[in-house]
XYZ file of C-alpha atoms in Angstrom:
770
model
C 34.247 166.800 8.456
C 34.313 163.705 6.240
C 31.712 160.974 6.698
C 34.399 158.404 7.653
C 35.902 160.567 10.374
C 32.414 161.395 11.697
C 31.547 157.720 11.959
C 34.858 156.991 13.684
C 34.326 159.728 16.285
C 30.786 158.602 16.935
C 32.051 155.071 17.430
C 34.771 156.216 19.842
C 32.225 158.255 21.812
C 29.953 155.246 22.143
C 32.841 153.045 23.312
C 33.730 155.623 26.002
C 30.133 155.614 27.220
C 30.177 151.828 27.194
C 33.204 151.740 29.485
C 31.583 154.301 31.794
C 28.443 152.181 31.966
C 30.551 149.166 32.870
C 32.094 151.047 35.802
C 28.669 152.210 36.958
C 27.437 148.612 36.862
C 29.601 147.833 39.894
C 27.702 150.367 42.006
C 24.234 149.615 40.680
C 23.106 148.057 43.945
C 24.054 151.172 45.877
C 22.532 153.921 43.776
C 20.149 152.095 41.435
C 20.509 154.953 38.955
C 22.569 155.669 35.889
C 23.183 158.628 33.617
C 21.502 158.253 30.243
C 23.210 158.618 26.904
C 22.506 161.762 24.935
C 19.686 161.223 22.445
C 21.280 163.454 19.825
C 24.409 161.280 19.778
C 22.339 158.119 19.364
C 20.083 159.568 16.665
C 23.034 161.050 14.828
C 24.821 157.710 14.897
C 21.651 156.069 13.632
C 21.434 158.492 10.681
C 24.971 157.620 9.663
C 24.875 153.845 9.948
C 21.231 152.935 9.242
C 21.417 152.562 5.475
C 19.471 149.316 5.068
C 17.711 148.564 1.812
C 13.936 148.220 1.878
C 14.066 144.608 0.710
C 15.165 141.158 1.741
C 18.140 141.215 -0.626
C 21.549 140.228 0.739
C 24.102 143.023 0.340
C 27.468 144.000 1.778
C 27.358 146.378 4.722
C 29.744 147.993 7.190
C 28.016 148.731 10.486
C 29.009 150.554 13.620
C 26.320 149.367 15.978
C 24.672 151.371 18.809
C 26.712 149.798 21.599
C 30.065 150.274 19.846
C 30.313 146.845 18.222
C 31.501 146.684 14.620
C 30.293 144.449 11.786
C 31.387 144.127 8.200
C 30.014 141.587 5.763
C 26.805 140.393 4.181
C 23.575 141.834 5.579
C 19.887 141.100 5.055
C 16.690 142.325 6.675
C 18.540 144.107 9.500
C 20.713 141.114 10.419
C 24.103 139.649 9.526
C 23.343 136.996 6.915
C 26.060 135.227 4.931
C 29.790 135.786 5.381
C 30.778 138.453 7.887
C 33.024 139.642 10.687
C 31.708 140.892 14.050
C 33.901 142.663 16.617
C 32.667 143.217 20.172
C 33.970 146.112 22.263
C 35.499 143.681 24.774
C 37.792 142.226 22.097
C 35.872 139.076 21.125
C 35.576 138.516 17.375
C 33.732 136.126 15.081
C 34.563 135.607 11.412
C 32.458 133.214 9.403
C 28.962 132.331 8.292
C 25.761 133.922 9.625
C 22.066 133.151 9.217
C 19.442 135.720 10.277
C 21.658 137.209 12.959
C 23.039 133.936 14.313
C 26.413 132.300 13.877
C 25.530 129.357 11.638
C 27.878 127.202 9.571
C 31.663 127.378 9.644
C 33.446 130.144 11.498
C 36.161 131.217 13.897
C 35.593 132.772 17.320
C 38.449 134.519 19.124
C 38.534 135.424 22.819
C 40.578 138.371 24.187
C 42.539 135.847 26.270
C 43.952 134.301 23.087
C 41.675 131.253 23.085
C 40.111 130.310 19.734
C 37.457 127.998 18.348
C 37.398 127.156 14.649
C 34.722 124.885 13.289
C 30.986 124.494 12.922
C 28.284 126.596 14.593
C 24.541 126.053 14.906
C 22.128 128.680 16.173
C 24.934 130.520 17.980
C 26.419 127.422 19.628
C 29.650 125.594 18.960
C 28.028 122.554 17.380
C 29.492 119.990 14.980
C 33.181 119.400 14.230
C 35.568 121.953 15.626
C 38.944 122.727 17.179
C 39.250 124.661 20.432
C 42.614 126.030 21.550
C 42.670 127.360 25.098
C 44.696 130.287 26.367
C 46.718 127.851 28.497
C 47.671 125.673 25.504
C 44.994 122.947 25.814
C 43.595 121.823 22.458
C 40.498 119.785 21.642
C 39.631 118.486 18.179
C 36.383 116.629 17.715
C 32.620 116.721 18.047
C 30.623 119.435 19.821
C 26.952 119.726 20.741
C 25.587 123.032 22.085
C 28.972 124.287 23.351
C 29.929 120.969 24.952
C 32.324 118.253 23.840
C 29.967 115.451 22.850
C 30.982 112.515 20.648
C 34.471 111.414 19.680
C 37.323 113.829 20.252
C 41.008 114.185 21.079
C 42.199 116.548 23.797
C 45.851 117.407 24.303
C 46.484 119.042 27.653
C 49.095 121.714 28.236
C 50.813 119.505 30.827
C 51.551 116.826 28.188
C 48.644 114.448 28.913
C 46.336 113.314 26.095
C 42.834 111.804 25.934
C 41.457 110.160 22.786
C 37.919 108.803 23.053
C 34.257 109.461 23.694
C 32.817 112.563 25.347
C 29.381 113.278 26.702
C 28.128 116.671 27.861
C 31.658 118.025 28.206
C 33.174 115.087 30.103
C 34.886 111.839 29.188
C 32.237 109.123 29.005
C 32.221 105.873 27.055
C 35.415 104.279 25.754
C 38.702 106.143 25.656
C 42.458 106.132 26.078
C 44.226 108.521 28.449
C 48.018 108.799 28.320
C 50.013 110.662 30.924
C 53.138 112.663 30.169
C 55.266 110.046 31.972
C 54.126 107.307 29.532
C 51.564 105.510 31.709
C 48.219 104.993 29.974
C 44.698 103.713 30.566
C 42.386 102.133 27.979
C 38.802 101.380 28.883
C 35.490 102.802 30.078
C 34.751 106.255 31.492
C 31.800 107.862 33.221
C 31.247 111.518 34.203
C 34.894 112.377 33.529
C 36.309 109.564 35.667
C 37.679 106.103 35.005
C 34.714 103.836 35.702
C 33.792 100.378 34.411
C 36.167 97.882 32.828
C 39.624 98.841 31.655
C 43.372 98.305 31.664
C 46.081 100.488 33.173
C 49.659 100.017 31.943
C 52.738 101.473 33.650
C 55.991 102.253 31.862
C 57.774 99.669 34.040
C 55.611 96.907 32.518
C 53.116 96.462 35.357
C 49.481 96.155 34.300
C 46.070 96.127 35.962
C 43.043 94.613 34.176
C 39.651 94.791 35.818
C 36.853 96.923 37.194
C 37.114 100.574 38.205
C 35.066 103.061 40.187
C 35.720 106.777 40.742
C 39.133 106.557 39.119
C 40.476 103.644 41.180
C 40.337 99.828 40.996
C 37.119 98.560 42.570
C 35.752 95.059 42.032
C 37.270 92.017 40.388
C 40.649 92.544 38.765
C 44.130 91.212 38.067
C 47.494 92.916 38.633
C 50.342 91.529 36.517
C 54.113 91.959 36.688
C 56.506 91.708 33.725
C 58.076 88.536 35.162
C 54.727 86.675 34.865
C 53.583 86.794 38.494
C 50.101 88.152 39.163
C 47.558 88.949 41.866
C 43.856 88.253 41.276
C 40.909 89.069 43.514
C 38.468 91.698 44.670
C 39.928 95.214 44.857
C 38.916 98.010 47.202
C 40.444 101.119 48.749
C 39.175 99.727 52.056
C 41.729 97.100 53.248
C 38.942 95.147 54.956
C 37.149 94.640 51.635
C 40.319 93.761 49.713
C 40.487 90.027 49.072
C 42.632 88.020 46.633
C 45.509 85.676 45.961
C 49.092 86.226 44.795
C 50.596 83.811 42.269
C 54.382 84.215 41.913
C 56.270 83.267 38.777
C 59.054 80.670 38.833
C 61.729 83.344 38.587
C 60.302 85.713 41.203
C 59.822 83.305 44.071
C 57.814 84.349 47.084
C 57.693 88.079 47.864
C 55.919 90.233 50.388
C 53.512 92.568 48.603
C 50.566 94.633 49.818
C 47.766 95.341 47.278
C 47.189 98.702 48.969
C 50.541 99.812 47.510
C 48.740 100.097 44.166
C 46.541 102.827 45.641
C 49.213 104.535 47.742
C 52.163 104.410 45.341
C 51.342 103.342 41.799
C 48.446 105.766 41.305
C 49.874 108.650 43.320
C 51.083 110.590 40.252
C 48.325 109.565 37.815
C 45.697 112.276 38.195
C 43.214 113.113 35.449
C 43.723 116.640 34.125
C 40.457 118.527 33.633
C 41.912 121.401 31.649
C 40.739 124.963 31.177
C 37.134 126.095 31.604
C 35.559 128.500 29.131
C 34.203 131.461 31.108
C 32.243 133.074 28.253
C 30.663 131.144 25.399
C 29.938 132.432 21.886
C 26.207 131.879 22.408
C 26.352 134.232 25.405
C 27.735 137.126 23.405
C 25.244 139.883 22.728
C 24.710 140.995 19.166
C 23.412 144.558 18.879
C 21.318 144.986 15.730
C 18.895 147.530 14.303
C 15.341 146.303 14.564
C 12.933 147.212 11.781
C 10.731 150.029 13.046
C 7.627 149.359 11.014
C 4.788 151.182 12.660
C 6.236 151.774 16.105
C 8.251 154.311 18.048
C 8.254 156.776 15.203
C 10.867 154.912 13.255
C 13.505 154.891 15.988
C 15.766 151.834 16.032
C 15.675 149.295 18.881
C 18.732 147.614 20.276
C 18.343 143.850 20.507
C 20.538 140.837 21.189
C 20.606 137.474 19.500
C 20.352 135.622 22.778
C 17.051 137.232 23.575
C 17.825 140.084 25.965
C 16.466 143.543 25.190
C 17.069 146.827 26.978
C 15.690 146.796 30.518
C 14.685 149.300 33.157
C 17.592 150.124 35.438
C 15.371 149.938 38.534
C 14.919 146.157 38.038
C 18.079 144.769 36.442
C 17.243 141.174 37.314
C 14.015 140.844 35.340
C 14.136 137.641 33.344
C 14.209 138.192 29.599
C 12.411 135.884 27.234
C 14.178 134.227 24.347
C 14.326 136.061 21.022
C 14.994 133.996 17.952
C 15.976 135.721 14.733
C 13.411 134.956 12.080
C 11.535 136.456 9.190
C 10.060 139.865 10.046
C 9.646 141.227 13.539
C 7.101 138.827 15.027
C 9.753 136.814 16.840
C 10.892 139.659 19.107
C 9.952 138.921 22.719
C 9.635 141.447 25.515
C 10.271 141.192 29.229
C 8.431 138.663 31.363
C 7.463 141.481 33.699
C 4.221 143.342 33.305
C 6.034 146.555 32.367
C 6.586 147.554 28.784
C 10.207 147.188 27.696
C 12.118 150.429 27.506
C 13.859 149.384 24.294
C 13.817 152.286 21.931
C 13.135 154.785 24.718
C 15.422 157.536 26.017
C 18.805 156.424 27.229
C 18.280 152.769 26.377
C 21.756 152.355 24.884
C 23.292 152.936 28.305
C 20.708 150.669 29.930
C 21.357 148.055 27.263
C 25.072 148.126 27.953
C 24.438 148.113 31.692
C 22.349 144.976 31.338
C 25.067 143.358 29.252
C 27.799 144.243 31.737
C 25.770 143.031 34.707
C 25.426 139.674 33.013
C 29.093 139.578 32.007
C 30.038 140.229 35.629
C 27.930 137.229 36.647
C 24.970 139.070 38.194
C 22.424 138.119 35.547
C 23.399 134.505 35.035
C 21.582 132.626 37.781
C 18.496 130.565 36.984
C 15.700 132.008 39.066
C 12.858 130.218 40.733
C 9.802 130.326 38.468
C 6.909 132.483 39.429
C 4.048 130.755 41.096
C 1.225 129.788 38.759
C -1.974 127.835 39.152
C -1.193 124.359 40.424
C -2.961 121.217 39.381
C -5.354 119.441 41.683
C -7.441 120.097 44.757
C -5.643 120.336 48.090
C -6.957 117.693 50.504
C -7.962 119.658 53.585
C -9.945 118.630 56.642
C -13.507 117.954 55.529
C -12.438 116.534 52.171
C -13.989 113.119 51.521
C -10.512 111.543 51.239
C -8.891 113.415 54.146
C -8.796 110.333 56.409
C -7.447 108.220 53.572
C -4.609 110.719 53.070
C -3.764 110.609 56.791
C -3.729 106.814 56.690
C -1.430 106.828 53.687
C 0.992 109.270 55.313
C 1.026 107.337 58.585
C 1.708 104.096 56.739
C 4.521 105.527 54.603
C 6.180 107.084 57.656
C 6.033 103.712 59.380
C 7.327 101.724 56.387
C 10.196 103.998 55.423
C 11.225 104.864 58.955
C 11.280 101.254 60.131
C 14.878 100.159 60.892
C 16.237 97.742 58.294
C 19.643 96.344 57.345
C 21.534 97.949 54.480
C 20.010 96.572 51.304
C 22.261 94.873 48.769
C 21.350 95.330 45.106
C 21.599 91.550 44.693
C 18.229 90.336 45.967
C 17.242 86.745 46.653
C 14.250 85.252 44.767
C 12.338 85.057 48.047
C 12.204 88.882 48.184
C 9.900 88.829 45.123
C 7.546 86.162 46.495
C 3.886 87.353 46.274
C 3.485 86.192 49.871
C 6.208 88.620 50.947
C 4.026 91.278 52.584
C 3.771 92.898 56.004
C 0.507 93.839 57.750
C 0.517 96.532 60.453
C -2.479 97.553 62.560
C -2.937 101.278 63.327
C -5.414 101.738 66.217
C -6.489 105.331 66.852
C -5.012 105.306 70.359
C -1.650 104.073 69.079
C 0.320 100.941 69.883
C 3.812 99.793 70.730
C 4.868 100.285 67.103
C 2.464 102.962 65.818
C 1.656 106.510 66.970
C -1.814 107.708 68.064
C -3.730 109.479 65.296
C -7.001 111.293 64.599
C -8.183 108.981 61.831
C -10.229 105.824 62.223
C -8.524 102.501 62.905
C -7.001 100.879 59.817
C -4.609 98.191 58.671
C -1.593 98.885 56.493
C 0.020 96.427 54.095
C 3.490 96.630 52.510
C 3.999 94.491 49.407
C 7.549 93.160 48.889
C 9.034 95.835 51.166
C 12.667 94.822 50.640
C 12.328 95.042 46.844
C 10.844 98.538 46.907
C 13.357 99.717 49.505
C 16.113 98.533 47.163
C 14.420 100.152 44.159
C 14.428 103.487 45.967
C 18.122 103.023 46.637
C 18.691 102.115 42.970
C 16.820 105.250 41.865
C 18.910 107.324 44.313
C 15.939 108.385 46.449
C 16.963 109.632 49.881
C 14.685 108.026 52.532
C 14.389 111.232 54.568
C 13.497 113.348 51.523
C 11.039 110.696 50.345
C 9.293 110.606 53.699
C 9.271 114.398 53.963
C 7.737 114.811 50.487
C 4.859 112.437 51.170
C 4.418 112.696 54.937
C 5.452 116.279 55.680
C 3.224 119.064 56.942
C 1.998 119.890 53.433
C -1.147 118.164 52.220
C -1.400 116.091 49.073
C -3.324 117.344 46.020
C -5.958 115.175 44.367
C -6.295 114.954 40.599
C -9.255 113.367 38.891
C -8.327 110.518 36.577
C -7.462 111.636 33.041
C -8.146 108.120 31.752
C -10.921 105.550 31.803
C -9.553 103.451 34.661
C -11.411 105.340 37.380
C -8.205 105.621 39.403
C -7.391 108.744 41.376
C -4.035 110.467 41.408
C -2.451 112.354 44.276
C 0.514 114.711 43.934
C 2.913 115.585 46.721
C 3.250 119.282 47.461
C 6.733 119.420 45.912
C 5.441 117.619 42.755
C 8.133 114.949 43.015
C 5.876 111.935 43.578
C 2.546 110.794 42.227
C 0.353 108.341 44.128
C -2.223 106.363 42.169
C -5.059 104.215 43.451
C -5.061 100.924 41.601
C -7.213 97.891 40.966
C -6.378 94.515 42.464
C -5.638 93.162 38.987
C -3.010 95.852 38.419
C -1.364 95.087 41.758
C -1.215 91.404 40.796
C 0.423 92.251 37.468
C 3.073 94.386 39.150
C 3.907 91.694 41.718
C 4.040 89.055 38.974
C 6.501 91.066 36.859
C 8.376 92.688 39.766
C 11.483 90.517 39.428
C 11.765 91.185 35.679
C 11.053 94.907 36.249
C 13.777 95.112 38.891
C 16.349 93.433 36.643
C 15.390 95.684 33.727
C 15.681 99.024 35.533
C 18.897 97.865 37.173
C 20.436 96.882 33.833
C 19.368 100.035 31.966
C 19.919 103.284 33.815
C 18.261 105.255 30.991
C 15.051 103.198 30.939
C 11.931 105.187 30.103
C 9.463 102.966 31.979
C 7.723 104.377 35.041
C 9.754 104.374 38.254
C 7.888 102.596 41.062
C 8.827 103.392 44.676
C 6.285 101.495 46.746
C 3.142 99.335 46.645
C 0.797 99.553 49.626
C -2.752 98.873 50.768
C -4.995 100.586 53.327
C -7.795 98.446 54.795
C -10.397 100.306 56.820
C -11.731 98.331 59.794
C -15.345 98.321 60.821
C -18.493 97.488 58.824
C -17.166 98.851 55.483
C -13.954 96.757 55.282
C -12.831 98.859 52.301
C -9.439 98.171 50.702
C -7.558 100.854 48.765
C -4.328 99.925 46.989
C -1.700 102.556 46.179
C 1.324 102.660 43.928
C 3.873 105.456 44.428
C 5.612 106.642 41.267
C 7.932 109.384 40.118
C 6.226 112.414 38.593
C 7.563 112.744 35.050
C 6.674 116.442 34.900
C 8.356 117.546 38.107
C 10.269 120.533 36.732
C 11.202 124.088 37.612
C 9.624 125.181 34.336
C 6.003 124.968 33.273
C 4.816 122.256 30.898
C 2.954 123.964 28.056
C 1.788 120.908 26.113
C 1.142 117.302 27.230
C 0.611 114.321 24.930
C -0.407 110.731 25.690
C 0.693 108.729 22.621
C -0.059 105.086 21.761
C 0.048 104.815 17.980
C -3.644 103.892 17.648
C -6.461 105.923 16.090
C -9.779 104.887 17.596
C -10.813 107.347 20.298
C -7.413 109.029 20.269
C -8.491 112.673 20.405
C -9.215 114.864 23.390
C -12.864 115.268 24.295
C -12.422 118.953 25.214
C -13.466 121.767 22.872
C -10.549 123.805 21.608
C -11.517 126.800 23.747
C -11.044 124.738 26.937
C -7.670 123.234 26.078
C -4.920 124.564 28.346
C -1.477 123.513 29.570
C -2.959 120.793 31.821
C -4.976 119.105 29.043
C -3.748 115.658 28.033
C -3.749 115.615 24.224
C -3.706 112.367 22.235
C -2.418 110.882 18.995
C -4.768 112.658 16.596
C -4.196 115.967 18.434
C -0.432 115.794 17.874
C 0.856 118.495 15.531
C 4.610 118.159 16.009
C 7.572 116.012 15.057
C 10.120 115.808 17.879
C 13.685 116.338 16.689
C 16.544 115.197 18.943
C 20.256 115.769 18.564
C 21.953 112.785 16.895
C 23.461 111.036 19.917
C 20.280 111.573 21.963
C 18.140 110.202 19.132
C 20.292 107.090 18.804
C 20.136 106.477 22.558
C 16.378 107.092 22.519
C 15.808 104.492 19.785
C 17.940 101.904 21.593
C 16.076 102.434 24.844
C 12.627 102.335 23.232
C 13.573 98.966 21.713
C 14.784 97.612 25.065
C 11.739 98.827 26.983
C 9.245 97.550 24.404
C 10.946 94.150 24.296
C 10.710 93.960 28.094
C 6.999 94.878 28.082
C 6.293 92.439 25.259
C 7.973 89.614 27.167
C 5.818 90.427 30.195
C 2.664 90.352 28.013
C 1.962 94.049 28.700
C -0.006 96.253 26.302
C -2.008 99.508 26.266
C 0.974 101.555 27.503
C 1.680 105.102 26.315
C 4.525 107.502 25.783
C 3.740 110.561 27.881
C 5.406 113.670 26.428
C 5.642 117.139 27.980
C 6.922 120.235 26.174
C 8.242 123.447 27.646
C 8.467 126.060 24.894
C 11.441 128.357 25.147
C 9.486 130.942 23.153
C 5.824 131.858 23.116
C 4.051 131.062 19.877
C 0.552 130.693 18.621
C 1.261 127.174 17.466
C 3.225 125.950 20.430
C 3.052 127.540 23.846
C 0.385 129.670 25.529
C 0.750 133.326 24.677
C -0.031 134.739 28.104
C 1.861 132.272 30.273
C 3.624 134.134 33.077
C 5.973 131.283 33.941
C 9.594 131.891 32.938
C 11.152 130.243 29.940
C 14.671 129.058 29.292
C 16.682 131.838 27.664
C 19.956 131.216 25.891
C 21.827 132.317 29.012
C 19.794 129.921 31.161
C 20.594 127.052 28.839
C 24.296 127.881 28.752
C 24.387 128.033 32.546
C 22.551 124.722 32.725
C 25.246 123.093 30.625
C 28.207 124.839 32.278
C 27.219 124.009 35.859
C 28.382 120.420 36.568
C 25.959 120.171 39.495
C 23.100 120.513 37.013
C 24.320 118.061 34.358
C 22.758 115.165 36.207
C 19.346 116.786 35.704
C 19.676 116.381 31.923
C 19.136 112.782 30.923
C 17.134 110.782 28.442
C 13.539 111.929 28.824
C 14.251 114.578 31.474
C 15.125 118.260 30.892
C 16.195 117.494 27.315
C 16.858 120.497 25.048
C 15.353 119.687 21.645
C 13.325 121.146 18.794
C 9.875 120.391 17.476
C 8.713 120.853 13.909
C 5.088 121.773 13.407
C 2.958 119.493 11.213
C -0.417 119.812 9.488
C -2.827 117.062 8.470
C -4.305 116.834 5.009
C -7.937 117.873 4.827
C -8.780 114.874 2.632
C -7.571 112.335 5.228
C -9.770 112.018 8.317
C -7.445 109.790 10.360
C -3.925 110.807 9.335
C -1.815 109.750 12.312
C 1.298 111.808 11.473
C 0.907 115.190 9.781
C 3.033 116.737 7.047
C 6.103 118.720 8.216
C 5.865 122.477 7.642
C 9.484 123.486 8.240
C 8.464 125.691 11.198
C 10.564 124.897 14.286
C 10.344 125.694 17.990
C 13.015 125.320 20.662
C 11.725 123.233 23.566
C 12.756 121.340 26.660
C 11.307 117.823 26.539
C 10.113 115.375 29.161
C 8.921 111.894 28.233
C 8.482 108.382 29.595
C 6.477 105.190 29.168
C 3.466 105.014 31.480
C 0.519 102.678 32.195
C 2.623 99.511 32.106
C 0.379 97.381 34.340
C -2.221 96.219 31.817
C -1.630 92.664 30.645
C -3.436 91.010 27.751
C -6.006 89.265 29.934
C -9.397 87.823 29.043
C -11.124 91.217 29.260
C -8.719 92.752 26.728
C -9.068 89.754 24.439
C -12.861 90.129 24.515
C -12.516 93.882 23.897
C -10.316 93.178 20.883
C -12.781 90.634 19.468
C -15.783 92.940 19.953
C -14.192 96.111 18.521
C -12.616 94.226 15.597
C -16.137 93.547 14.305
C -16.984 97.253 14.247
C -13.619 98.867 13.399
C -10.325 98.226 11.685
C -8.470 95.817 14.039
C -5.223 97.774 13.566
C -6.811 101.042 14.766
C -7.849 99.908 18.253
C -5.718 99.922 21.405
C -6.569 96.414 22.628
C -4.290 94.187 20.543
C -1.842 91.368 21.229
C 1.315 92.580 23.067
C 3.580 91.659 20.139
C 1.434 93.574 17.672
C 1.040 96.441 20.155
C 4.811 96.712 20.614
C 5.449 96.812 16.857
C 2.742 99.392 16.178
C 3.892 101.535 19.129
C 7.506 101.525 17.956
C 6.609 102.243 14.340
C 4.581 105.257 15.440
C 7.227 106.554 17.839
C 9.913 106.327 15.146
C 7.670 108.361 12.831
C 7.168 111.222 15.280
C 10.738 111.295 16.655
C 13.597 112.077 14.289
C 17.226 113.090 14.269
C 17.741 116.830 14.024
C 19.730 117.216 10.805
C 18.769 120.754 9.832
C 20.809 123.920 10.220
C 18.408 125.509 12.704
C 17.151 127.957 10.089
């Protein structure tokens, strides 16, 4: 038998076993068992195809891989590297450039359905300029970011419609023109795939609407014009009771009877936005079976891996979460299962198990994002007997009273009187209860609400549901107390669901917040992507009796409320003096707040995110400068998608985002809202090192070593104004140290130094993910 025919038969045998495994996958929940592939077949196939050179040289290879896939092209260090063609057993193919086992550069991906994508790839994703042609005839030509249309692009729909404009995370957002097959067209603003904002709609009969839109229909001020010169101007709404305007006829038209609701019922009846075809399987979700180098383990037997991080798994537990594997130099980047078992990769029958795992995921069983395993939570639970137990009860009683109190529907347009410092409400809470308050087990106290209408409206602006808010803070679960990580002496309390953080504050801080509340409200209303802390309520508890103690609270959003663990936390100001953690290295863990001189990364954001980040940092710093605020920080949290000695903890049991998780995150529209500037942001960090001859080097030298992360960041501690105490601190420390190295500086100087530092440690990701 010739070598070629032997290889072909071995390949055909493997494909038959693959199809059998796929059928067995449908009954996995009934039997939880599967027949294993014959070891002699696997080893024989390995002898025929495993002809790698013992070097890192790039050479041409033709591979029939263990699961039946086929590859021909350039090969290096056990991975496709260079130009090559990969054919999966299900009919998908990729022809183009590879880098260390990942599609990287220009290439063409073909689906069995007939759909194609031709363009740029990065790290396995459709990323850059590219053209997608769907099986139904839809075509899109434009920018892509991580499998999603993002940037400028043109989409021609199979029904004859066309959209030319901006895209964001797979949907129309920004400015764009949509033309229907019948000739009608819209030019203007979009949001989340719908017409929203200001724009013009033109009908083929010459009619035109100019004005505001919401959810695809006119809403707000606008003008409807007819070709003869007559027009209607006013406030538009789908609700006839809200509709209000005036009709101005032209000389030629005379007076006519016309109902503005006809625009909704007739004119827009055949102008629906086409959403096109959805991609069910993305290139980054395709498994790539490769031979792993067997240096020193398993007696030289090959392991079957996949470029998206999933290795062979035990059949008894098909839903174990797999950690991300990233092709790199050598074998150190291969990650095992998150379970405590040893992976069965390389063991008996693991080809069948490998294919079973792949087919389970292709059928949709392995695609859901699972709840992370429980790990040690921050803080001490406040139970009965705790010194602050009564204070917690008072806080919960007060919040329940404030939020649950009946109030008229708040308009976003607030009167100046709502921000008056005298605008506060005192409520007395006797232990036996009163007409307005329930009986309770704590001592008698008084409760104060500062500017209640403003904070009620802020919660509405931040889309906080009153019932959920009250349940998080005042439910059956106790709060958790954190000791202050800073020098303020304040205490922090976390709600059980981690959504809200409650901070005790000084009277001076409360005064600053009330003073700047109007400007803060206007700022967060104007800029939806603001990075400044979200404030939900300002309150005070006053204990009655001989002590007469007052405790002021501010309720804020918890920046690190996430379904994934935060592995590294940084508090960054751009100053040097005292900007290192006071913990020895052996005690640093995932809860430690690291500072400027502890930072060993540069944060690299995708281009459009980086541009938006820079714009928002400028806006927020200008706002804080105008309010004479200084000493604020950028709080940064990193979730590492891979374990590494330099980045994340090596023994962390919490799950990490695999490639499949990330793809699902992007494909599920209900989850897109969770990805925004500073929240759940996929990014990369580049490790840095500081020169040994420079004691206070603020930003280290880049090393070229990258890690995939999910980022969280925001501007915190925004209630310190440049008062007399800070001026004295600046004068005193300037005598002893370099005035530019200390935190206490003039707000204008602080803002400039902060921005300069931030723009040095954040950068646009321009590399090829190698």
